[in-house]
mmCIF file of C-alpha atoms in Angstrom:
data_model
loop_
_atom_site.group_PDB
_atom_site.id
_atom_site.type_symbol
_atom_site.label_atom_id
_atom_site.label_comp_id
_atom_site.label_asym_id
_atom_site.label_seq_id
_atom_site.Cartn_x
_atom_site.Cartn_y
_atom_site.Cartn_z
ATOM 1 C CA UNK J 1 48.077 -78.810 -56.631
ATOM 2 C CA UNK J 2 44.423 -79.482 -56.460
ATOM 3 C CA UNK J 3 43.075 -77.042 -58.725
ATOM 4 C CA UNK J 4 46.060 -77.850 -61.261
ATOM 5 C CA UNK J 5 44.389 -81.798 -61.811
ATOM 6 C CA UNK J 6 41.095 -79.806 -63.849
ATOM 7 C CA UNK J 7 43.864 -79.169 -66.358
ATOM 8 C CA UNK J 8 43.287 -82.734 -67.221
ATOM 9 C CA UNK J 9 39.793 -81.316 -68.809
ATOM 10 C CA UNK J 10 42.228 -79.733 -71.622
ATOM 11 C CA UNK J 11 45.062 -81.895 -72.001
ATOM 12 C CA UNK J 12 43.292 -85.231 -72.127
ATOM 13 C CA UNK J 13 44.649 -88.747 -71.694
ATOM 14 C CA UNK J 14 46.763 -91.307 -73.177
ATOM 15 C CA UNK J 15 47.847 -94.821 -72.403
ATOM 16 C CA UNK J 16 51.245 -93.490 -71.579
ATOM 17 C CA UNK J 17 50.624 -90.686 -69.594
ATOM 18 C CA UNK J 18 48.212 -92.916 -67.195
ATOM 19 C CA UNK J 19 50.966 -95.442 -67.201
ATOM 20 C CA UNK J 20 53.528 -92.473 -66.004
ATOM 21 C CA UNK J 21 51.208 -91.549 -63.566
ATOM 22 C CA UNK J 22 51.151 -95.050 -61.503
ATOM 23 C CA UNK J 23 55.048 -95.345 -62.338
ATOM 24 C CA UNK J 24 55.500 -91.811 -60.536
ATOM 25 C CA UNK J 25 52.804 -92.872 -57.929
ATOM 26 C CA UNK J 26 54.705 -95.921 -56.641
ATOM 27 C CA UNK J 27 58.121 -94.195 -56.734
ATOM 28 C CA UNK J 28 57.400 -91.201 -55.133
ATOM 29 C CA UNK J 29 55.303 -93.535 -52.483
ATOM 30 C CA UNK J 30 58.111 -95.501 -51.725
ATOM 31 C CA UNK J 31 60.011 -92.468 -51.415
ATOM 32 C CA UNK J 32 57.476 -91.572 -49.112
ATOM 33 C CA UNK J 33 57.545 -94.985 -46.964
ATOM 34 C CA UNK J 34 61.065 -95.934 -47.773
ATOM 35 C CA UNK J 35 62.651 -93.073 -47.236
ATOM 36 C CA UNK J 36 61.244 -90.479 -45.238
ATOM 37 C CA UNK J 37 59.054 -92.594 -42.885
ATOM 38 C CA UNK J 38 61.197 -95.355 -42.263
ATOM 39 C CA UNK J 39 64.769 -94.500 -42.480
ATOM 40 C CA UNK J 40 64.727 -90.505 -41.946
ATOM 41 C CA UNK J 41 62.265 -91.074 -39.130
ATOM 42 C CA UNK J 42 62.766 -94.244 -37.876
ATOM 43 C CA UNK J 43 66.066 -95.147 -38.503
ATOM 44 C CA UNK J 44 64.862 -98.591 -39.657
ATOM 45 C CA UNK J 45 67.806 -99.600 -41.592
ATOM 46 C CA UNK J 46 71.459 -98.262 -43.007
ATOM 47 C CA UNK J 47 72.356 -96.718 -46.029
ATOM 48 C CA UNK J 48 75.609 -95.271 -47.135
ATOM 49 C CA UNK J 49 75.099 -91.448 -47.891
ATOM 50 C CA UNK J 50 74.750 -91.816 -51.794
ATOM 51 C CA UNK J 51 72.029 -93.694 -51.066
ATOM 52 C CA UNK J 52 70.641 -91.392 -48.437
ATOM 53 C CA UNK J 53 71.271 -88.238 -50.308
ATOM 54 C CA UNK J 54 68.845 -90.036 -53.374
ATOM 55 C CA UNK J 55 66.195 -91.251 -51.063
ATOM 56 C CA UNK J 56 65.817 -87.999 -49.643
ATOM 57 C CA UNK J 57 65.575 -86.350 -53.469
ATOM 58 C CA UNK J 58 63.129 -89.007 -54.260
ATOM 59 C CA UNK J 59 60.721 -88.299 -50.816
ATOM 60 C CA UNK J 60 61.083 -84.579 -51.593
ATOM 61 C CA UNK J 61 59.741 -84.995 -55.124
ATOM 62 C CA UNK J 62 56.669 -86.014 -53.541
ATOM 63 C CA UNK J 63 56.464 -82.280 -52.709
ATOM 64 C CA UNK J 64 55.877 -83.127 -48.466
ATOM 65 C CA UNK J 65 58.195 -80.676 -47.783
ATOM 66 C CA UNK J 66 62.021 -81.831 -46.845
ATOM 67 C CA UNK J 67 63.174 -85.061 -45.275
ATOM 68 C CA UNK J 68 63.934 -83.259 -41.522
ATOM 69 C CA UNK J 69 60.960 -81.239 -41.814
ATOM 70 C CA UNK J 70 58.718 -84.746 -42.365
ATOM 71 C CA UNK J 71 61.126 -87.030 -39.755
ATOM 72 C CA UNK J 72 60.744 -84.030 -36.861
ATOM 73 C CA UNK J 73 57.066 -84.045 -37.031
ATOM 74 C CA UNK J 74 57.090 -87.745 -37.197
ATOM 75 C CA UNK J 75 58.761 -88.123 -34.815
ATOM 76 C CA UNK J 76 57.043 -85.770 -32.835
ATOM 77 C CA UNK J 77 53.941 -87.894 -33.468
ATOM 78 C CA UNK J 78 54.627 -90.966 -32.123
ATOM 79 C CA UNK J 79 56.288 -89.205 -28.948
ATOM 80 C CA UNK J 80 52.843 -87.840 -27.842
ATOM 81 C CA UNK J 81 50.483 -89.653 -29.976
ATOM 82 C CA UNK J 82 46.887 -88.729 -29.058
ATOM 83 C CA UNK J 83 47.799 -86.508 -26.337
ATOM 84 C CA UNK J 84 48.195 -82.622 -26.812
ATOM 85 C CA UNK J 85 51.811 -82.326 -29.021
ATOM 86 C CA UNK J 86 50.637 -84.919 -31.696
ATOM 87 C CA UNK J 87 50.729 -82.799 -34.384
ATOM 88 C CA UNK J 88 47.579 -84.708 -36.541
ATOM 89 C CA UNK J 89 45.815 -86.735 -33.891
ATOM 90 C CA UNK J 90 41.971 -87.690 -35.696
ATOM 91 C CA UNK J 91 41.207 -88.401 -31.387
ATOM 92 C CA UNK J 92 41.590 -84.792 -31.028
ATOM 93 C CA UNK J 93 41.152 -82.211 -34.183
ATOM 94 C CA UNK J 94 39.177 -84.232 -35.946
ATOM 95 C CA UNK J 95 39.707 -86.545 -39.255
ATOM 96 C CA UNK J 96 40.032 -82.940 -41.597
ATOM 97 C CA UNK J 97 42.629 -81.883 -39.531
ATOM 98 C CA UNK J 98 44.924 -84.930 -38.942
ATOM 99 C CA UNK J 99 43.887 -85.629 -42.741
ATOM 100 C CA UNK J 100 45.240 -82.058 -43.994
ATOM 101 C CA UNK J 101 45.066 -78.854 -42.667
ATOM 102 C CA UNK J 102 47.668 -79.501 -39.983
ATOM 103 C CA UNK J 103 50.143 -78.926 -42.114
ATOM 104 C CA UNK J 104 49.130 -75.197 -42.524
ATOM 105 C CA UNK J 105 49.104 -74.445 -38.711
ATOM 106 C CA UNK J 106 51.779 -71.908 -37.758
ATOM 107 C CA UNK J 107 53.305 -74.324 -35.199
ATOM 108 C CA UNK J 108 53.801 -77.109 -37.916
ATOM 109 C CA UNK J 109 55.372 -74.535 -40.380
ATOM 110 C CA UNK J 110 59.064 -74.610 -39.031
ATOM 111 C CA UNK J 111 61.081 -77.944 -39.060
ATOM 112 C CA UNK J 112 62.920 -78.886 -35.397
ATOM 113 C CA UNK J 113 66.179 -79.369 -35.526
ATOM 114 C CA UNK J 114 66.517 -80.499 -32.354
ATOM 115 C CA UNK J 115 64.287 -83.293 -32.952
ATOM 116 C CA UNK J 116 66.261 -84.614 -35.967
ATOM 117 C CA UNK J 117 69.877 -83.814 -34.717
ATOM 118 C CA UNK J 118 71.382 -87.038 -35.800
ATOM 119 C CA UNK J 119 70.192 -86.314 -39.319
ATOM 120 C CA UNK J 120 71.120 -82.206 -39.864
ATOM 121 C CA UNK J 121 74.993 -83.556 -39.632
ATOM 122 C CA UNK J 122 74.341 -83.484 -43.457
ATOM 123 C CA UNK J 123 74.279 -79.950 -45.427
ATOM 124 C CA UNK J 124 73.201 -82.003 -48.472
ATOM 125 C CA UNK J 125 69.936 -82.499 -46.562
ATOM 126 C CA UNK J 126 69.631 -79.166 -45.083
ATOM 127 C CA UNK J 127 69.852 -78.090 -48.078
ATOM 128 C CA UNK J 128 67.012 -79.965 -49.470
ATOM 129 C CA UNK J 129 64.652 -79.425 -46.219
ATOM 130 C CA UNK J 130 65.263 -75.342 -46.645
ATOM 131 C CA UNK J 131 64.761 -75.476 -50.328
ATOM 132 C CA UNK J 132 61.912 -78.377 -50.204
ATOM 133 C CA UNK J 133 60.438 -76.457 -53.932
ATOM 134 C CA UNK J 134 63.462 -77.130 -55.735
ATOM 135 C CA UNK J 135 63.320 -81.096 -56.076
ATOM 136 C CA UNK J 136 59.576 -81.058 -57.136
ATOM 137 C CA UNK J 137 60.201 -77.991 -59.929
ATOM 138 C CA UNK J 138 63.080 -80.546 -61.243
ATOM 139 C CA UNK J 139 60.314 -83.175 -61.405
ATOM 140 C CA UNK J 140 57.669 -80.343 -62.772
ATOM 141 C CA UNK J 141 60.163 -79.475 -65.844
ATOM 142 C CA UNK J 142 61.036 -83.835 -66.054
ATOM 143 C CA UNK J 143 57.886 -84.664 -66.785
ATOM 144 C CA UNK J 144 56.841 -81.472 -69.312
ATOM 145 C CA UNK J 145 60.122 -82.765 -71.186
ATOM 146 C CA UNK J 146 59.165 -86.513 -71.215
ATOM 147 C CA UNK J 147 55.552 -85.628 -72.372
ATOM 148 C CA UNK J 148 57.370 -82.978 -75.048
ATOM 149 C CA UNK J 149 60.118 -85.440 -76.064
ATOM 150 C CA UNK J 150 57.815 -88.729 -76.218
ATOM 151 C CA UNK J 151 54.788 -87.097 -78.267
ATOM 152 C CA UNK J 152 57.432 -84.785 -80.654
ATOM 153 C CA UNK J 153 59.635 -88.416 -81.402
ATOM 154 C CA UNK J 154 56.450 -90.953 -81.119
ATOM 155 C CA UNK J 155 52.877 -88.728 -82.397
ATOM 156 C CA UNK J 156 51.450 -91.980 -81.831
ATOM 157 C CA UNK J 157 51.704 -92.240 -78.227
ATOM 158 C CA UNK J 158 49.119 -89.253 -77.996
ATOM 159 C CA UNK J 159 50.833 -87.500 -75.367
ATOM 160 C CA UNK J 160 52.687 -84.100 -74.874
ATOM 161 C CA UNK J 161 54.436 -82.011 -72.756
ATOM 162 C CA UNK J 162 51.336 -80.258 -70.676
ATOM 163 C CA UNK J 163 49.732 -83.717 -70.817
ATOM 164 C CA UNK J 164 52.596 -85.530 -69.602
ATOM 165 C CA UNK J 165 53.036 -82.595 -66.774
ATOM 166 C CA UNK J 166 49.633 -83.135 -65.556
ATOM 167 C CA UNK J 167 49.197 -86.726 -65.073
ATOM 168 C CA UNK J 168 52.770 -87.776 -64.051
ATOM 169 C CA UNK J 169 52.893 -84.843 -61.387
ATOM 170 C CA UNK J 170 50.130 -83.360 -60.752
ATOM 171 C CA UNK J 171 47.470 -85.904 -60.452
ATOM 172 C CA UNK J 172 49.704 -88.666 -59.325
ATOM 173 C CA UNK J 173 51.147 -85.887 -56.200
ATOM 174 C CA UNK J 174 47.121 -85.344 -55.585
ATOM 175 C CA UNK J 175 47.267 -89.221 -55.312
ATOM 176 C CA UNK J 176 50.396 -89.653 -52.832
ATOM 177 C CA UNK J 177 49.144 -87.035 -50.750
ATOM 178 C CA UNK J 178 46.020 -88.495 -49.465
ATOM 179 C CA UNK J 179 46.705 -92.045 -49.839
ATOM 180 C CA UNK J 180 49.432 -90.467 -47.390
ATOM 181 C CA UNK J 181 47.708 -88.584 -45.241
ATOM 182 C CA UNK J 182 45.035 -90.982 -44.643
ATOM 183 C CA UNK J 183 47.389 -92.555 -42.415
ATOM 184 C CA UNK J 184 47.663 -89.976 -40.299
ATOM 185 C CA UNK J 185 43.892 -89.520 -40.305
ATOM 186 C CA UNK J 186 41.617 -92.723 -41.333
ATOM 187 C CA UNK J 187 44.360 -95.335 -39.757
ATOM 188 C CA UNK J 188 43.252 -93.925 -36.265
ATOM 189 C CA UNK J 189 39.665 -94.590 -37.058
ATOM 190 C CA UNK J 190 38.936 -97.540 -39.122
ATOM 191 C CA UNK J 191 40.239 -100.952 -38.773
ATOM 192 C CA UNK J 192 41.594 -103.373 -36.458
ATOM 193 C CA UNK J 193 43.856 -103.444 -33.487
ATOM 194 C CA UNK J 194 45.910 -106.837 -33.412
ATOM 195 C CA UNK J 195 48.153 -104.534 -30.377
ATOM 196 C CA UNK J 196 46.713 -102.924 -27.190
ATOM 197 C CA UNK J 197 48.808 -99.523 -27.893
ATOM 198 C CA UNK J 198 48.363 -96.117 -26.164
ATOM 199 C CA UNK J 199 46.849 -95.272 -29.339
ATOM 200 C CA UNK J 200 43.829 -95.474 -31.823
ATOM 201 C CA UNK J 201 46.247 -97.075 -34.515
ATOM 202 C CA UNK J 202 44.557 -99.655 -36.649
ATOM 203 C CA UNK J 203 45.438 -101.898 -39.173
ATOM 204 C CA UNK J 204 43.577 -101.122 -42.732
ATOM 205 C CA UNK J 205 44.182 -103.736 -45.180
ATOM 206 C CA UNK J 206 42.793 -101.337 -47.726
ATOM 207 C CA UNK J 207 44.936 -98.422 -46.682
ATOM 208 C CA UNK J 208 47.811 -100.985 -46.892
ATOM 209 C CA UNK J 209 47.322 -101.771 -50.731
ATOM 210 C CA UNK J 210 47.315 -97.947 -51.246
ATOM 211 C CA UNK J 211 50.263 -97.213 -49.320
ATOM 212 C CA UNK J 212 52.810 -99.764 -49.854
ATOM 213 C CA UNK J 213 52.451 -100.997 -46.417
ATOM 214 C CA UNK J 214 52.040 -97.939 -44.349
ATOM 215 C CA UNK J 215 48.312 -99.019 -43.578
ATOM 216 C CA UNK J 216 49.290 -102.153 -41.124
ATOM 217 C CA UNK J 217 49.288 -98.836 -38.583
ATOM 218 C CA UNK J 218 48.615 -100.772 -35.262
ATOM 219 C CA UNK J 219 51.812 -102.971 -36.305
ATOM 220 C CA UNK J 220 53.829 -99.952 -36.616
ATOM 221 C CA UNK J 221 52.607 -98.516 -33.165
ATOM 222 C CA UNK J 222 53.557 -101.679 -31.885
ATOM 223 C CA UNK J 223 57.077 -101.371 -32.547
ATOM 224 C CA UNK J 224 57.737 -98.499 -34.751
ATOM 225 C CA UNK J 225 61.640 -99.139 -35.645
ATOM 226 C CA UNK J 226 61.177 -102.150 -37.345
ATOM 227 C CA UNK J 227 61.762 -101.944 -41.221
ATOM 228 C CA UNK J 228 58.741 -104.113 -42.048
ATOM 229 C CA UNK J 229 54.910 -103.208 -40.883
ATOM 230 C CA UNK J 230 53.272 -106.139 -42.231
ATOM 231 C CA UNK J 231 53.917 -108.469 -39.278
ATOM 232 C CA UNK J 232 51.936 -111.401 -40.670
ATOM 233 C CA UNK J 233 52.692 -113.321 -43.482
ATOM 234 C CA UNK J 234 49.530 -112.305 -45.265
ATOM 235 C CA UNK J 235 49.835 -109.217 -44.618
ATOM 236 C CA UNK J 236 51.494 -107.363 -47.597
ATOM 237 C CA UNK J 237 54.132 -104.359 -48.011
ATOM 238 C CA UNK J 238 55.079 -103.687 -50.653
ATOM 239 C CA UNK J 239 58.105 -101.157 -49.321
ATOM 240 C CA UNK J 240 59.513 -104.400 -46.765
ATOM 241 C CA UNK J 241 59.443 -106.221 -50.471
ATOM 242 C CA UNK J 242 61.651 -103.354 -52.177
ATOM 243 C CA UNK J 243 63.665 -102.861 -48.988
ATOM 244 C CA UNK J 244 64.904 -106.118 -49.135
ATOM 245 C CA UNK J 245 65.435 -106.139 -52.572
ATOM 246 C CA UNK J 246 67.476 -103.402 -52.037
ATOM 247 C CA UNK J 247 69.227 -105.107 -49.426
ATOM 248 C CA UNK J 248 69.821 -107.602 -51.537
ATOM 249 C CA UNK J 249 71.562 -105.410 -54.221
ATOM 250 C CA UNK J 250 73.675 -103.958 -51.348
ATOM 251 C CA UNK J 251 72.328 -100.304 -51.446
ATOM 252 C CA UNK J 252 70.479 -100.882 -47.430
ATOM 253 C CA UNK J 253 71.916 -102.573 -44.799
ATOM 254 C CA UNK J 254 71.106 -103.969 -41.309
ATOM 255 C CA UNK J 255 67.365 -103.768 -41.515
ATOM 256 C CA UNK J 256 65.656 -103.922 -38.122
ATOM 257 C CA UNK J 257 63.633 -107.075 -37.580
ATOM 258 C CA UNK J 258 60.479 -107.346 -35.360
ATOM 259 C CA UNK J 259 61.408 -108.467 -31.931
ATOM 260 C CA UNK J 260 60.350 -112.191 -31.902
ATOM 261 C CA UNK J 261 57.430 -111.909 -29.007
ATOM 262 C CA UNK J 262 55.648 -108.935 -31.222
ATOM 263 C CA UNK J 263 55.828 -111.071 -34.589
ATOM 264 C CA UNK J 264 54.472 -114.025 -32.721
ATOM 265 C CA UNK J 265 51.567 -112.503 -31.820
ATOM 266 C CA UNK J 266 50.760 -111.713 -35.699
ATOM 267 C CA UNK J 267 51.685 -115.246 -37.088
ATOM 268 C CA UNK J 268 49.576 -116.535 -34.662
ATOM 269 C CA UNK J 269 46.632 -114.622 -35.860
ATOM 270 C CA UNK J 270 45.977 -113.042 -32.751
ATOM 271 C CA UNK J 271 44.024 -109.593 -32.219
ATOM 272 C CA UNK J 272 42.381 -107.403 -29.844
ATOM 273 C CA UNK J 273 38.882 -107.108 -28.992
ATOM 274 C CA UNK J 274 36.927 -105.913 -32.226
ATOM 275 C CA UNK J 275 36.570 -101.894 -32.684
ATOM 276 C CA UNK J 276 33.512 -99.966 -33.644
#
């Protein structure tokens, strides 16, 4: 995926191919945080299974593998978080690691069923975790036809099908991945802790922005079932926003709240001691 972004050296840019990009990069990251993180792994909220069955479509064109595959070592995360099971702890492999070669190790490489038995009831996403290529090939030949269809019907736009392939897949997949990742990895490390947690979590304002919310980390140790992460008013996420807008539309349901006590403690602008 990496090596496929120096195509951009030969196809160039256009307006609309940037402007795919950041469309692709906010829906596949709120596939991402929507989806995977907080209703495969968390449970945060209800959907009917339409609307499960296209979340989990939309996380897996991310290309992060399938939605059990992603919940299971979630979930196996915050089980033993920091302590020998975590499966990307930056406290003990080091910020590479937790940032991106976990995935690689040979005891990451298999998804646990038995960790996500509520959610392998469904062959739709079984089928989705065992084939976790097919959903971001679909998205691969989407985007080649957009760039094809767009530059053959409109030559003005400057774009094209190889064009249109690398920026609104490639690069912006490059871009989910570590903005991503560096939760696993740089939320441990930098920022502040509002919550004295069994953990290094921190809140990152800036990882926040990049995520859609994911980077209010310390929050989310605090109570990780809750369907927001920004606990304080000023504190924005972007997927609570969408959730509820979704909510509103009908499509989620029964979206956990933050026990009253823990969002207290934010909207009163308390924190911890200050971290180095």
């Amino acid at each position: 995926m990496h090596l496929s972004c120096l195509a951009l050296l030969v196809v160039g840019w256009s307006p609309v191919a940037v402007g795919v990009c950041a469309a692709m990069y906010v829906a596949r990251m709120f596939g991402i945080t929507g989806f995977y993180h907080r209703y495969f792994s968390h449970r945060a909220f209800r959907v009917g299974r339409p609307v499960q069955f296209a979340g989990a479509v939309l996380g897996a064109s991310a290309a992060q593998r399938g939605p059990l595959w992603w919940a299971a070592h979630h979930r196996r995360h915050h089980r033993y978080t920091e302590r020998p099971g975590d499966p990307h702890s930056p406290v003990l492999d080091g910020l590479l690691s937790s940032h991106l070669f976990w995935i690689f190790a040979a005891a990451n490489h298999d998804t646990d069923l038995a960790a996500v038995e509520d959610l392998a009831v469904f062959p739709e996403l079984r089928f989705i975790d065992r084939f976790h290529h097919l959903v971001p090939a679909v998205t691969i030949g989407a985007m080649f036809a957009l760039g094809y269809g767009l530059g053959h019907a409109w030559p003005g736009l400057h774009t094209s099908g190889p064009q249109m392939l690398v920026w609104g897949f490639s690069v912006s997949t490059v871009l989910v991945y570590h903005a991503t990742f560096s939760i696993n990895s740089l939320a441990h490390r930098f920022g502040s802790r509002r919550y004295e947690t069994k953990d290094a979590s921190r809140n990152n304002a800036g990882l926040a922005l990049l995520t859609m919310g994911e980077g209010w980390h310390n929050n989310h140790h605090r109570f990780p079932g809750a369907a927001r992460q920004g606990f304080a008013p000023w504190e924005l996420d972007a997927t609570w926003l969408m959730l509820r807008a979704l909510a509103r539309l009908g499509l989620v349901r029964d979206l956990r709240p933050v026990p009253a006590p823990v969002l207290a403690v934010a909207r009163a602008g308390r924190s911890g001691p200050p971290t180095s």
